[in-house]
Amino acid sequence: MFITLEGPEGSGKTSQVPQLAKYLRDLGWDVLTTREPGGTDIGDQIRQVLVSMENKALHPRTEILLFLAARAQLVEQVIKPALAEGKVVLCDRYADSTLAYQGYGHGLDLPALRSMLQFATDGLKPDLTILLDLPVEVGLSRKKKEDEWNRLDAYEVKFHERVREGYHILAGEEPARWKTIDASQPREVVQENLRAVVLLSLQNQSLIADSSN
Ligand code: TYD
């Protein structure tokens, strides 16, 4: 099963994923975690270009091609092989980040983005996508406090408002795939909600697999 976590800045995905993975492993699931951009040696090199504060001149079209390049590598090298081995793949950001940030945030052409995403991912879509949702100001102030400020965070607040709104639109378009969790709650509560959502989906998926055998 392929599970992705999405959300605006400071939603806490990155600290929640390892805890969620440990919980699932303790229950006996074979879990692989990865993150975007990055997740492979080549992807991590691309990530450095994307987040460097020195690369202020990066054009949105260049930016998106770099995200897609890192993703194509991740899909082929990591995600597809893990799914083929029956693993649960937990990915911190995936194609929906591109639609939310480059599409809704920067206003790039959504149909064009969708076809480029199809190409980059070879059509691989998540079975479940969890949106860790929280108000933009709360997320940005969390990140500033944690001193994790990078080039992509430094865009104006309005950009992040569009990103969040984009996520809401995407989740509304495909309610069967998306589950939304209020990430402004305390971290432990968010983790509990995450566990409940993922377990339910894994159980449903197992039931479907059993009934088709
Ligand atoms: P990162 O430090 O991983 O942020 P976070 O912890 O919030 O995931 O940086 C990734 C940044 O890249 C983040 O601002 C979102 C952005 N991004 C895009 O704009 N498009 C994409 O396709 C992806 C995967 C990420």
XYZ file of N, CA and C in Angstrom, residues 72-178:
321
model
N 10.871 11.077 -10.361
C 10.979 9.956 -11.304
C 11.988 8.941 -10.775
N 13.099 9.461 -10.244
C 14.148 8.588 -9.710
C 13.633 7.804 -8.494
N 12.920 8.509 -7.630
C 12.396 7.878 -6.410
C 11.393 6.769 -6.748
N 10.518 7.039 -7.697
C 9.505 6.050 -8.069
C 10.177 4.765 -8.563
N 11.147 4.925 -9.477
C 11.762 3.742 -10.084
C 12.689 3.007 -9.122
N 13.475 3.801 -8.366
C 14.540 3.194 -7.561
C 14.033 2.681 -6.214
N 13.001 3.329 -5.673
C 12.600 3.012 -4.301
C 11.142 2.545 -4.196
N 10.208 3.355 -4.697
C 8.799 3.087 -4.381
C 8.283 1.835 -5.096
N 8.485 1.768 -6.410
C 7.956 0.593 -7.138
C 8.536 -0.722 -6.610
N 9.875 -0.801 -6.412
C 10.401 -2.082 -5.894
C 9.818 -2.437 -4.522
N 9.646 -1.431 -3.650
C 9.111 -1.716 -2.310
C 7.668 -2.210 -2.399
N 6.877 -1.582 -3.232
C 5.474 -2.020 -3.379
C 5.426 -3.440 -3.949
N 6.350 -3.729 -4.877
C 6.373 -5.067 -5.478
C 6.703 -6.133 -4.430
N 7.457 -5.720 -3.371
C 7.783 -6.675 -2.292
C 6.692 -6.719 -1.230
N 5.606 -6.008 -1.448
C 4.482 -6.044 -0.512
C 4.626 -5.109 0.672
N 5.548 -4.155 0.578
C 5.752 -3.243 1.712
C 4.686 -2.147 1.754
N 4.553 -1.562 2.950
C 3.768 -0.341 3.086
C 4.749 0.810 2.876
N 4.495 1.651 1.890
C 5.390 2.780 1.625
C 4.761 4.058 2.159
N 5.506 4.710 3.078
C 5.046 6.003 3.632
C 5.921 7.091 3.037
N 5.352 7.979 2.255
C 6.161 8.993 1.581
C 5.755 10.400 2.049
N 6.763 11.127 2.562
C 6.577 12.498 3.039
C 6.605 13.415 1.806
N 5.444 13.805 1.315
C 5.205 14.588 0.085
C 5.350 13.713 -1.170
N 4.496 14.050 -2.158
C 4.547 13.352 -3.462
C 3.886 14.275 -4.478
N 3.294 13.704 -5.516
C 2.798 14.502 -6.652
C 1.828 15.617 -6.242
N 1.036 15.397 -5.194
C 0.082 16.437 -4.800
C 0.785 17.700 -4.316
N 2.044 17.565 -3.809
C 2.803 18.760 -3.432
C 3.041 19.632 -4.662
N 3.293 18.995 -5.800
C 3.538 19.762 -7.027
C 2.273 20.494 -7.458
N 1.133 19.804 -7.365
C -0.120 20.473 -7.745
C -0.411 21.625 -6.781
N -0.178 21.396 -5.471
C -0.489 22.438 -4.487
C 0.492 23.614 -4.584
N 1.792 23.333 -4.649
C 2.806 24.412 -4.603
C 3.005 25.059 -5.977
N 3.311 24.220 -6.994
C 3.597 24.809 -8.308
C 2.284 25.176 -9.023
N 1.259 24.349 -8.850
C -0.014 24.602 -9.535
C -0.797 25.723 -8.856
N -1.295 25.461 -7.655
C -2.114 26.469 -6.978
C -1.258 27.610 -6.422
N -0.072 27.301 -5.888
C 0.784 28.347 -5.307
C 1.327 29.295 -6.359
N 2.001 28.749 -7.380
C 2.622 29.599 -8.414
C 1.708 29.843 -9.597
N 0.575 29.180 -9.643
C -0.366 29.408 -10.737
C 0.078 28.808 -12.056
N 0.909 27.784 -12.029
C 1.282 27.122 -13.293
C 0.097 26.285 -13.787
N 0.086 26.059 -15.085
C -1.032 25.402 -15.757
C -1.295 23.989 -15.188
N -2.458 23.820 -14.569
C -2.735 22.544 -13.895
C -2.811 21.346 -14.852
N -3.532 21.448 -15.991
C -3.552 20.277 -16.892
C -2.145 19.891 -17.367
N -1.300 20.909 -17.641
C 0.072 20.594 -18.080
C 0.827 19.903 -16.947
N 0.650 20.416 -15.725
C 1.325 19.787 -14.581
C 0.878 18.342 -14.421
N -0.426 18.127 -14.572
C -0.937 16.758 -14.392
C -0.321 15.806 -15.415
N -0.160 16.275 -16.652
C 0.405 15.331 -17.626
C 1.899 15.124 -17.373
N 2.581 16.170 -16.893
C 4.001 15.966 -16.551
C 4.139 15.019 -15.348
N 3.210 15.132 -14.414
C 3.245 14.238 -13.241
C 3.022 12.790 -13.663
N 2.086 12.621 -14.593
C 1.805 11.281 -15.103
C 3.087 10.682 -15.699
N 3.811 11.512 -16.460
C 5.058 11.064 -17.083
C 6.099 10.737 -16.012
N 6.286 11.655 -15.048
C 7.356 11.486 -14.055
C 7.110 10.290 -13.140
N 5.851 10.038 -12.817
C 5.552 8.962 -11.855
C 5.224 7.659 -12.566
N 5.202 7.688 -13.903
C 4.773 6.529 -14.674
C 3.351 6.126 -14.246
N 2.576 7.116 -13.832
C 1.170 6.879 -13.470
C 0.949 6.302 -12.085
N 2.005 6.223 -11.272
C 1.836 5.638 -9.933
C 1.145 6.634 -8.987
N -0.019 6.245 -8.492
C -0.789 7.119 -7.586
C -0.862 6.489 -6.192
N -0.941 7.330 -5.153
C -1.076 6.770 -3.798
C -2.441 6.107 -3.606
N -2.484 5.100 -2.701
C -3.765 4.509 -2.319
C -4.453 5.397 -1.295
N -3.621 6.046 -0.461
C -4.155 6.915 0.600
C -3.261 8.144 0.708
N -3.887 9.318 0.796
C -3.128 10.556 0.989
C -3.699 11.275 2.208
N -2.802 11.584 3.159
C -3.259 12.256 4.381
C -2.808 13.706 4.350
N -3.773 14.587 4.510
C -3.478 16.021 4.556
C -3.388 16.450 6.018
N -2.181 16.884 6.427
C -2.018 17.465 7.768
C -2.240 18.965 7.599
N -3.425 19.371 7.977
C -3.879 20.721 7.637
C -3.770 21.669 8.840
N -3.263 22.875 8.576
C -3.255 23.875 9.648
C -3.142 25.272 9.041
N -3.597 26.301 9.811
C -3.528 27.662 9.286
C -2.089 28.049 8.950
N -1.938 28.822 7.872
C -0.617 29.183 7.373
C 0.244 29.870 8.442
N -0.342 30.812 9.174
C 0.461 31.558 10.167
C 1.017 30.617 11.228
N 0.189 29.658 11.636
C 0.625 28.726 12.689
C 1.807 27.895 12.174
N 1.683 27.394 10.952
C 2.735 26.554 10.373
C 4.030 27.319 10.182
N 3.920 28.538 9.627
C 5.141 29.309 9.366
C 5.822 29.713 10.669
N 5.047 30.062 11.682
C 5.707 30.475 12.925
C 6.356 29.282 13.614
N 5.749 28.100 13.463
C 6.410 26.881 13.988
C 7.769 26.694 13.332
N 7.802 26.839 11.996
C 9.062 26.595 11.278
C 10.119 27.616 11.657
N 9.689 28.887 11.825
C 10.661 29.921 12.193
C 11.264 29.607 13.549
N 10.413 29.150 14.470
C 10.893 28.829 15.812
C 11.905 27.701 15.765
N 11.593 26.714 14.915
C 12.485 25.546 14.851
C 13.715 25.819 13.995
N 13.830 27.045 13.505
C 14.991 27.456 12.725
C 15.183 26.612 11.475
N 14.085 26.258 10.857
C 14.158 25.426 9.648
C 13.753 26.240 8.431
N 14.113 27.461 8.395
C 13.668 28.365 7.342
C 14.479 28.118 6.079
N 13.853 27.760 4.958
C 14.607 27.575 3.714
C 14.015 28.429 2.590
N 14.621 28.356 1.407
C 14.200 29.236 0.303
C 12.719 29.094 -0.011
N 12.224 27.856 0.052
C 10.840 27.636 -0.328
C 9.867 28.200 0.707
N 10.294 28.265 1.969
C 9.420 28.837 3.001
C 9.356 30.346 2.882
N 10.394 30.931 2.302
C 10.522 32.384 2.328
C 9.546 33.092 1.379
N 8.801 32.334 0.558
C 7.768 32.965 -0.273
C 6.746 33.644 0.626
N 6.077 34.597 0.048
C 5.144 35.387 0.856
C 3.974 34.556 1.393
N 3.363 35.080 2.450
C 2.273 34.359 3.112
C 1.142 34.031 2.137
N 0.857 34.949 1.206
C -0.252 34.722 0.243
C -0.007 33.453 -0.575
N 1.241 33.226 -0.936
C 1.587 32.005 -1.666
C 1.168 30.778 -0.842
N 1.515 30.797 0.433
C 1.186 29.642 1.286
C -0.324 29.495 1.487
N -1.031 30.619 1.473
C -2.504 30.559 1.558
C -3.048 29.841 0.315
N -2.481 30.149 -0.842
C -2.945 29.496 -2.080
C -2.616 28.001 -2.047
N -1.450 27.676 -1.500
C -1.068 26.257 -1.383
C -2.089 25.507 -0.527
N -2.428 26.103 0.607
C -3.359 25.426 1.515
C -4.722 25.262 0.848
N -5.175 26.335 0.205
C -6.457 26.282 -0.502
C -6.409 25.202 -1.592
N -5.264 25.105 -2.284
C -5.085 24.079 -3.316
C -5.258 22.681 -2.734
N -4.660 22.459 -1.579
C -4.816 21.150 -0.925
C -6.295 20.856 -0.651
N -7.014 21.870 -0.189
C -8.436 21.646 0.103
C -9.191 21.263 -1.164
N -8.842 21.920 -2.280
C -9.520 21.602 -3.549
C -9.183 20.164 -3.967
N -7.891 19.814 -3.889
C -7.472 18.462 -4.303
C -8.176 17.398 -3.452
N -8.230 17.637 -2.137
C -8.864 16.660 -1.239
C -10.356 16.549 -1.551
N -10.976 17.670 -1.899
C -12.405 17.664 -2.228
C -12.693 16.921 -3.531
N -11.720 16.939 -4.448
C -11.932 16.274 -5.746
C -11.868 14.753 -5.644
N -11.096 14.258 -4.690
C -10.926 12.797 -4.577
C -11.098 12.361 -3.117
N -12.314 12.479 -2.595
C -12.519 12.199 -1.159
C -12.183 10.764 -0.755
N -12.245 9.823 -1.696
C -11.957 8.427 -1.324
C -10.472 8.241 -1.039
N -9.624 9.035 -1.700
C -8.178 8.880 -1.493
C -7.674 9.735 -0.322
N -8.266 10.900 -0.111
C -7.744 11.852 0.877
C -8.427 11.720 2.227
